[in-house]
Amino acid sequence: MEPYENPGLPIEERVADLLARMTLAEKAALMCHGRIAGRRADAFPTDCEALTGLGVSHFLVMSAPTAPVMARWNNHLQDLAAGTRLGIPVTLSSDPRHGFGDNPAAAHTGGGFSRGPEPIGLAATNDPGLVREFAAAAARELRAVGIRVAVHPMADLATEPRWARIAGTFGEDAERVSRMLAAYIGGMQGAALGAESVACMVKHFPGGGPVAGGEDPHFAYGRLQVYPGGRFEHHLRPFEAALAAGVAQVMPAYGIPVGVGLAEVGSGFNRDVIAGLLRGRYGFDGVVCTDFNLLRGMPVPGVGDLPARNWGVEHLPLAEQVRLLLDADVDQFGGEIRPGLIVDAVRSGAVAEARIDASARRILRDKFRLGLFEDPYVDPDAAEELVGRPRTRALGRRAQRRSLVRLHGEVPAHGPDRKVYVENIDPESASRYGTVVDRPADADLAVLRLNAPYEPREGLLERYFHAGSLEFPAPESARLRELAALVPLAVCVFLDRPAVLTELADVASVLLADFGADDDLVLDAVFGRAPVDGRLPFDLPSSMRAVEESREDVPFDTRDPLFRCGHPGPPPAGTSEPSTGPVR
């Protein structure tokens, strides 16, 4: 047994021993955080043998069919890694898998994982204890399939209502966001990072919420982070809470911070942001992994080739972009599988090998802390039994129920012979609440589930990012008014963004908000069979004009909001008095 293989030695001694044995190429391979994906239960993802042969030992799991298949992938990768010169185990990571969102660049569904609401819905529960409990249960499911790094949570503040990533945040109120982040990280990681932990990678430092015009930095037209209200420091507050909670890893933003005295290049390339703020001001010595595909595009199954996201340095040669990442003090290149880029940077004299050693040391430390050198394998049969078991599904449904928000109204009393017309709701579920009819004119009540409005876009990836106007298109608004003229209307809107619901509030007898919930839970809320005690995690604007006139970095900045953050309770400190109903 070599010293680094001895679990009885302190982790820092094991790290130092292993690092001293590694070649430059092996250290560089540690700094590549690739991807794997597959949809077939009878096949392993491609290129695994070649990549582990290069020493690449970090992979983000994208699409996958079932929990036992993911567990077998893990074990196959660990077998390949064990056959390498030093036997460094593989670390698997994942974007969120326990909600309702399915975006190949941001979150995944499927695989049998227990579903809670989206993170914004966890915030709507306003219950840190429940959030911690759900995160711990999610971590158990992730560990069962071999996933040991959560590429989440998002600490970004939802101060720009048009942004497409709000569902992944904990909302607009920095105080509530900070509480939820601490609870979530505590649930995932436990009291200290160890063999029973899933390490969290908080993102997108120094705050990805204030995007210009609400456009997302996955795309060149959304590359700017702007601060017209001078609130740069405000957006750091949730990250301070995450760091205080002991978060293991950090992901910088894609975007370029504008007008705040920092270098105006994407945060992953930005020495002011990482070496200056994160390492210097906050003293963070954990792993920093860039957001994915900064240096080149990568094919995503079912989507196509994604572009590079090297905002602010597009004009520079690739070797100079690599140097900037290393100079900024990045440890891992998200989505990258070319360790030769890092080797070349050292051999050219652009970067000292000691700089590579610093990153390799941080990366190895987390592998040791997570217990991967002792036992990186998982049991596929146990994964099948544990993932999605009834107790965890029930916890997810409890979180879904607690996240529902009643905006206004109550269903009028009616006898047992109630006739119900439904849209976007399973008729079988609805039949337990009344007789389901096919025509609104024959119904005593119409119950609709609607998605928050957005402007569809045609790009390979753009179609997964709901952006643009927050108002319902005129034809849909007219249809809803006509429907309300025929029958009382109960509407539940899935708020992945803060929709403009002013016209709908005028015509709906009952108006609810959800952030990912099963049909029967929504129907229980509509018909009063269960309490509805969620609290809005952001303001709902009263018009698009108010949104367009607001400042991207300032919370609670839209004029005369329809409903305030915290509704139906008091608003956060610093906002005006809560509305007592829709603003007219």
PDB file of C-alpha atoms in Angstrom, residues 136-257:
ATOM      1  CA  ALA A 136     -30.545  15.230   2.169  1.00  0.00           C
ATOM      2  CA  ALA A 137     -32.994  12.777   0.603  1.00  0.00           C
ATOM      3  CA  ALA A 138     -31.956  13.885  -2.889  1.00  0.00           C
ATOM      4  CA  ALA A 139     -28.307  13.412  -1.911  1.00  0.00           C
ATOM      5  CA  ARG A 140     -29.012   9.816  -0.845  1.00  0.00           C
ATOM      6  CA  GLU A 141     -30.496   9.101  -4.259  1.00  0.00           C
ATOM      7  CA  LEU A 142     -27.557  10.733  -6.042  1.00  0.00           C
ATOM      8  CA  ARG A 143     -25.028   8.772  -3.989  1.00  0.00           C
ATOM      9  CA  ALA A 144     -26.872   5.557  -4.785  1.00  0.00           C
ATOM     10  CA  VAL A 145     -26.069   5.939  -8.493  1.00  0.00           C
ATOM     11  CA  GLY A 146     -22.517   7.205  -7.937  1.00  0.00           C
ATOM     12  CA  ILE A 147     -23.059  10.973  -8.330  1.00  0.00           C
ATOM     13  CA  ARG A 148     -20.907  12.771  -5.753  1.00  0.00           C
ATOM     14  CA  VAL A 149     -20.917  16.405  -6.921  1.00  0.00           C
ATOM     15  CA  ALA A 150     -24.110  18.456  -7.295  1.00  0.00           C
ATOM     16  CA  VAL A 151     -23.593  21.165  -9.910  1.00  0.00           C
ATOM     17  CA  HIS A 152     -25.994  23.300  -7.917  1.00  0.00           C
ATOM     18  CA  PRO A 153     -27.484  25.136  -6.038  1.00  0.00           C
ATOM     19  CA  MET A 154     -27.812  28.508  -7.740  1.00  0.00           C
ATOM     20  CA  ALA A 155     -27.103  31.469  -5.467  1.00  0.00           C
ATOM     21  CA  ASP A 156     -28.162  33.974  -8.128  1.00  0.00           C
ATOM     22  CA  LEU A 157     -30.790  36.545  -7.128  1.00  0.00           C
ATOM     23  CA  ALA A 158     -33.871  36.727  -9.363  1.00  0.00           C
ATOM     24  CA  THR A 159     -33.827  40.513  -9.726  1.00  0.00           C
ATOM     25  CA  GLU A 160     -34.408  40.470 -13.513  1.00  0.00           C
ATOM     26  CA  PRO A 161     -37.907  38.990 -14.060  1.00  0.00           C
ATOM     27  CA  ARG A 162     -37.309  38.043 -17.704  1.00  0.00           C
ATOM     28  CA  TRP A 163     -34.324  35.772 -17.009  1.00  0.00           C
ATOM     29  CA  ALA A 164     -34.837  32.175 -18.155  1.00  0.00           C
ATOM     30  CA  ARG A 165     -33.026  30.584 -15.193  1.00  0.00           C
ATOM     31  CA  ILE A 166     -35.195  31.843 -12.336  1.00  0.00           C
ATOM     32  CA  ALA A 167     -36.735  28.417 -11.666  1.00  0.00           C
ATOM     33  CA  GLY A 168     -33.298  27.209 -10.582  1.00  0.00           C
ATOM     34  CA  THR A 169     -32.818  30.012  -8.057  1.00  0.00           C
ATOM     35  CA  PHE A 170     -34.241  30.572  -4.581  1.00  0.00           C
ATOM     36  CA  GLY A 171     -35.856  33.838  -5.578  1.00  0.00           C
ATOM     37  CA  GLU A 172     -35.550  37.587  -5.262  1.00  0.00           C
ATOM     38  CA  ASP A 173     -35.167  38.198  -1.535  1.00  0.00           C
ATOM     39  CA  ALA A 174     -31.497  37.927  -0.514  1.00  0.00           C
ATOM     40  CA  GLU A 175     -32.372  37.011   3.071  1.00  0.00           C
ATOM     41  CA  ARG A 176     -34.662  34.131   2.117  1.00  0.00           C
ATOM     42  CA  VAL A 177     -32.236  32.983  -0.576  1.00  0.00           C
ATOM     43  CA  SER A 178     -29.413  32.881   1.963  1.00  0.00           C
ATOM     44  CA  ARG A 179     -31.446  30.799   4.416  1.00  0.00           C
ATOM     45  CA  MET A 180     -32.458  28.336   1.721  1.00  0.00           C
ATOM     46  CA  LEU A 181     -28.919  28.013   0.377  1.00  0.00           C
ATOM     47  CA  ALA A 182     -27.518  27.196   3.814  1.00  0.00           C
ATOM     48  CA  ALA A 183     -30.239  24.592   4.368  1.00  0.00           C
ATOM     49  CA  TYR A 184     -29.780  23.025   0.930  1.00  0.00           C
ATOM     50  CA  ILE A 185     -25.984  22.808   1.240  1.00  0.00           C
ATOM     51  CA  GLY A 186     -26.328  21.369   4.738  1.00  0.00           C
ATOM     52  CA  GLY A 187     -28.693  18.693   3.450  1.00  0.00           C
ATOM     53  CA  MET A 188     -26.464  17.736   0.526  1.00  0.00           C
ATOM     54  CA  GLN A 189     -23.077  17.844   2.232  1.00  0.00           C
ATOM     55  CA  GLY A 190     -23.932  17.105   5.867  1.00  0.00           C
ATOM     56  CA  ALA A 191     -22.086  18.666   8.763  1.00  0.00           C
ATOM     57  CA  ALA A 192     -18.740  18.158   6.995  1.00  0.00           C
ATOM     58  CA  LEU A 193     -17.739  16.846   3.590  1.00  0.00           C
ATOM     59  CA  GLY A 194     -17.263  13.088   3.865  1.00  0.00           C
ATOM     60  CA  ALA A 195     -18.137   9.674   2.516  1.00  0.00           C
ATOM     61  CA  GLU A 196     -21.873  10.304   3.059  1.00  0.00           C
ATOM     62  CA  SER A 197     -21.821  13.682   1.290  1.00  0.00           C
ATOM     63  CA  VAL A 198     -22.654  15.017  -2.115  1.00  0.00           C
ATOM     64  CA  ALA A 199     -20.398  18.031  -2.623  1.00  0.00           C
ATOM     65  CA  CYS A 200     -22.202  21.176  -3.767  1.00  0.00           C
ATOM     66  CA  MET A 201     -20.884  23.439  -6.527  1.00  0.00           C
ATOM     67  CA  VAL A 202     -22.628  26.756  -5.907  1.00  0.00           C
ATOM     68  CA  LYS A 203     -23.107  29.014  -8.933  1.00  0.00           C
ATOM     69  CA  HIS A 204     -22.822  31.464 -10.732  1.00  0.00           C
ATOM     70  CA  PHE A 205     -20.284  33.636  -8.888  1.00  0.00           C
ATOM     71  CA  PRO A 206     -20.409  36.657  -8.446  1.00  0.00           C
ATOM     72  CA  GLY A 207     -24.141  36.466  -9.256  1.00  0.00           C
ATOM     73  CA  GLY A 208     -25.736  35.648 -12.596  1.00  0.00           C
ATOM     74  CA  GLY A 209     -29.116  37.282 -11.994  1.00  0.00           C
ATOM     75  CA  PRO A 210     -28.627  40.849 -13.334  1.00  0.00           C
ATOM     76  CA  VAL A 211     -28.437  39.901 -17.008  1.00  0.00           C
ATOM     77  CA  ALA A 212     -28.911  42.737 -19.501  1.00  0.00           C
ATOM     78  CA  GLY A 213     -32.459  42.756 -20.841  1.00  0.00           C
ATOM     79  CA  GLY A 214     -33.128  39.434 -19.164  1.00  0.00           C
ATOM     80  CA  GLU A 215     -31.184  37.485 -21.807  1.00  0.00           C
ATOM     81  CA  ASP A 216     -29.246  34.399 -20.744  1.00  0.00           C
ATOM     82  CA  PRO A 217     -25.440  34.224 -21.057  1.00  0.00           C
ATOM     83  CA  HIS A 218     -25.576  30.798 -22.666  1.00  0.00           C
ATOM     84  CA  PHE A 219     -25.971  32.975 -25.774  1.00  0.00           C
ATOM     85  CA  ALA A 220     -23.777  35.804 -27.028  1.00  0.00           C
ATOM     86  CA  TYR A 221     -26.643  38.326 -26.898  1.00  0.00           C
ATOM     87  CA  GLY A 222     -26.955  37.653 -23.136  1.00  0.00           C
ATOM     88  CA  ARG A 223     -23.284  37.930 -22.207  1.00  0.00           C
ATOM     89  CA  LEU A 224     -23.480  41.140 -20.137  1.00  0.00           C
ATOM     90  CA  GLN A 225     -24.190  41.391 -16.417  1.00  0.00           C
ATOM     91  CA  VAL A 226     -25.233  44.949 -15.685  1.00  0.00           C
ATOM     92  CA  TYR A 227     -25.654  46.986 -12.503  1.00  0.00           C
ATOM     93  CA  PRO A 228     -27.615  50.161 -13.288  1.00  0.00           C
ATOM     94  CA  GLY A 229     -28.718  50.339  -9.652  1.00  0.00           C
ATOM     95  CA  GLY A 230     -25.228  49.853  -8.234  1.00  0.00           C
ATOM     96  CA  ARG A 231     -26.166  46.622  -6.414  1.00  0.00           C
ATOM     97  CA  PHE A 232     -23.122  44.486  -7.201  1.00  0.00           C
ATOM     98  CA  GLU A 233     -22.420  43.909  -3.490  1.00  0.00           C
ATOM     99  CA  HIS A 234     -26.034  42.906  -2.877  1.00  0.00           C
ATOM    100  CA  HIS A 235     -25.661  40.005  -5.319  1.00  0.00           C
ATOM    101  CA  LEU A 236     -22.684  38.690  -3.356  1.00  0.00           C
ATOM    102  CA  ARG A 237     -24.723  38.175  -0.181  1.00  0.00           C
ATOM    103  CA  PRO A 238     -26.101  34.699  -1.022  1.00  0.00           C
ATOM    104  CA  PHE A 239     -22.611  33.518  -1.950  1.00  0.00           C
ATOM    105  CA  GLU A 240     -21.378  34.728   1.415  1.00  0.00           C
ATOM    106  CA  ALA A 241     -24.061  32.541   3.019  1.00  0.00           C
ATOM    107  CA  ALA A 242     -23.036  29.558   0.876  1.00  0.00           C
ATOM    108  CA  LEU A 243     -19.371  29.986   1.788  1.00  0.00           C
ATOM    109  CA  ALA A 244     -20.279  30.311   5.475  1.00  0.00           C
ATOM    110  CA  ALA A 245     -22.221  27.036   5.136  1.00  0.00           C
ATOM    111  CA  GLY A 246     -19.029  25.324   3.949  1.00  0.00           C
ATOM    112  CA  VAL A 247     -19.871  24.833   0.287  1.00  0.00           C
ATOM    113  CA  ALA A 248     -17.155  22.669  -1.290  1.00  0.00           C
ATOM    114  CA  GLN A 249     -16.966  24.065  -4.816  1.00  0.00           C
ATOM    115  CA  VAL A 250     -17.848  27.192  -6.807  1.00  0.00           C
ATOM    116  CA  MET A 251     -18.740  27.796 -10.454  1.00  0.00           C
ATOM    117  CA  PRO A 252     -18.163  31.272 -11.925  1.00  0.00           C
ATOM    118  CA  ALA A 253     -20.724  32.890 -14.230  1.00  0.00           C
ATOM    119  CA  TYR A 254     -20.457  33.006 -18.007  1.00  0.00           C
ATOM    120  CA  GLY A 255     -21.327  36.686 -18.099  1.00  0.00           C
ATOM    121  CA  ILE A 256     -19.169  39.794 -18.253  1.00  0.00           C
ATOM    122  CA  PRO A 257     -19.599  42.104 -15.214  1.00  0.00           C
TER     123      PRO A 257
END
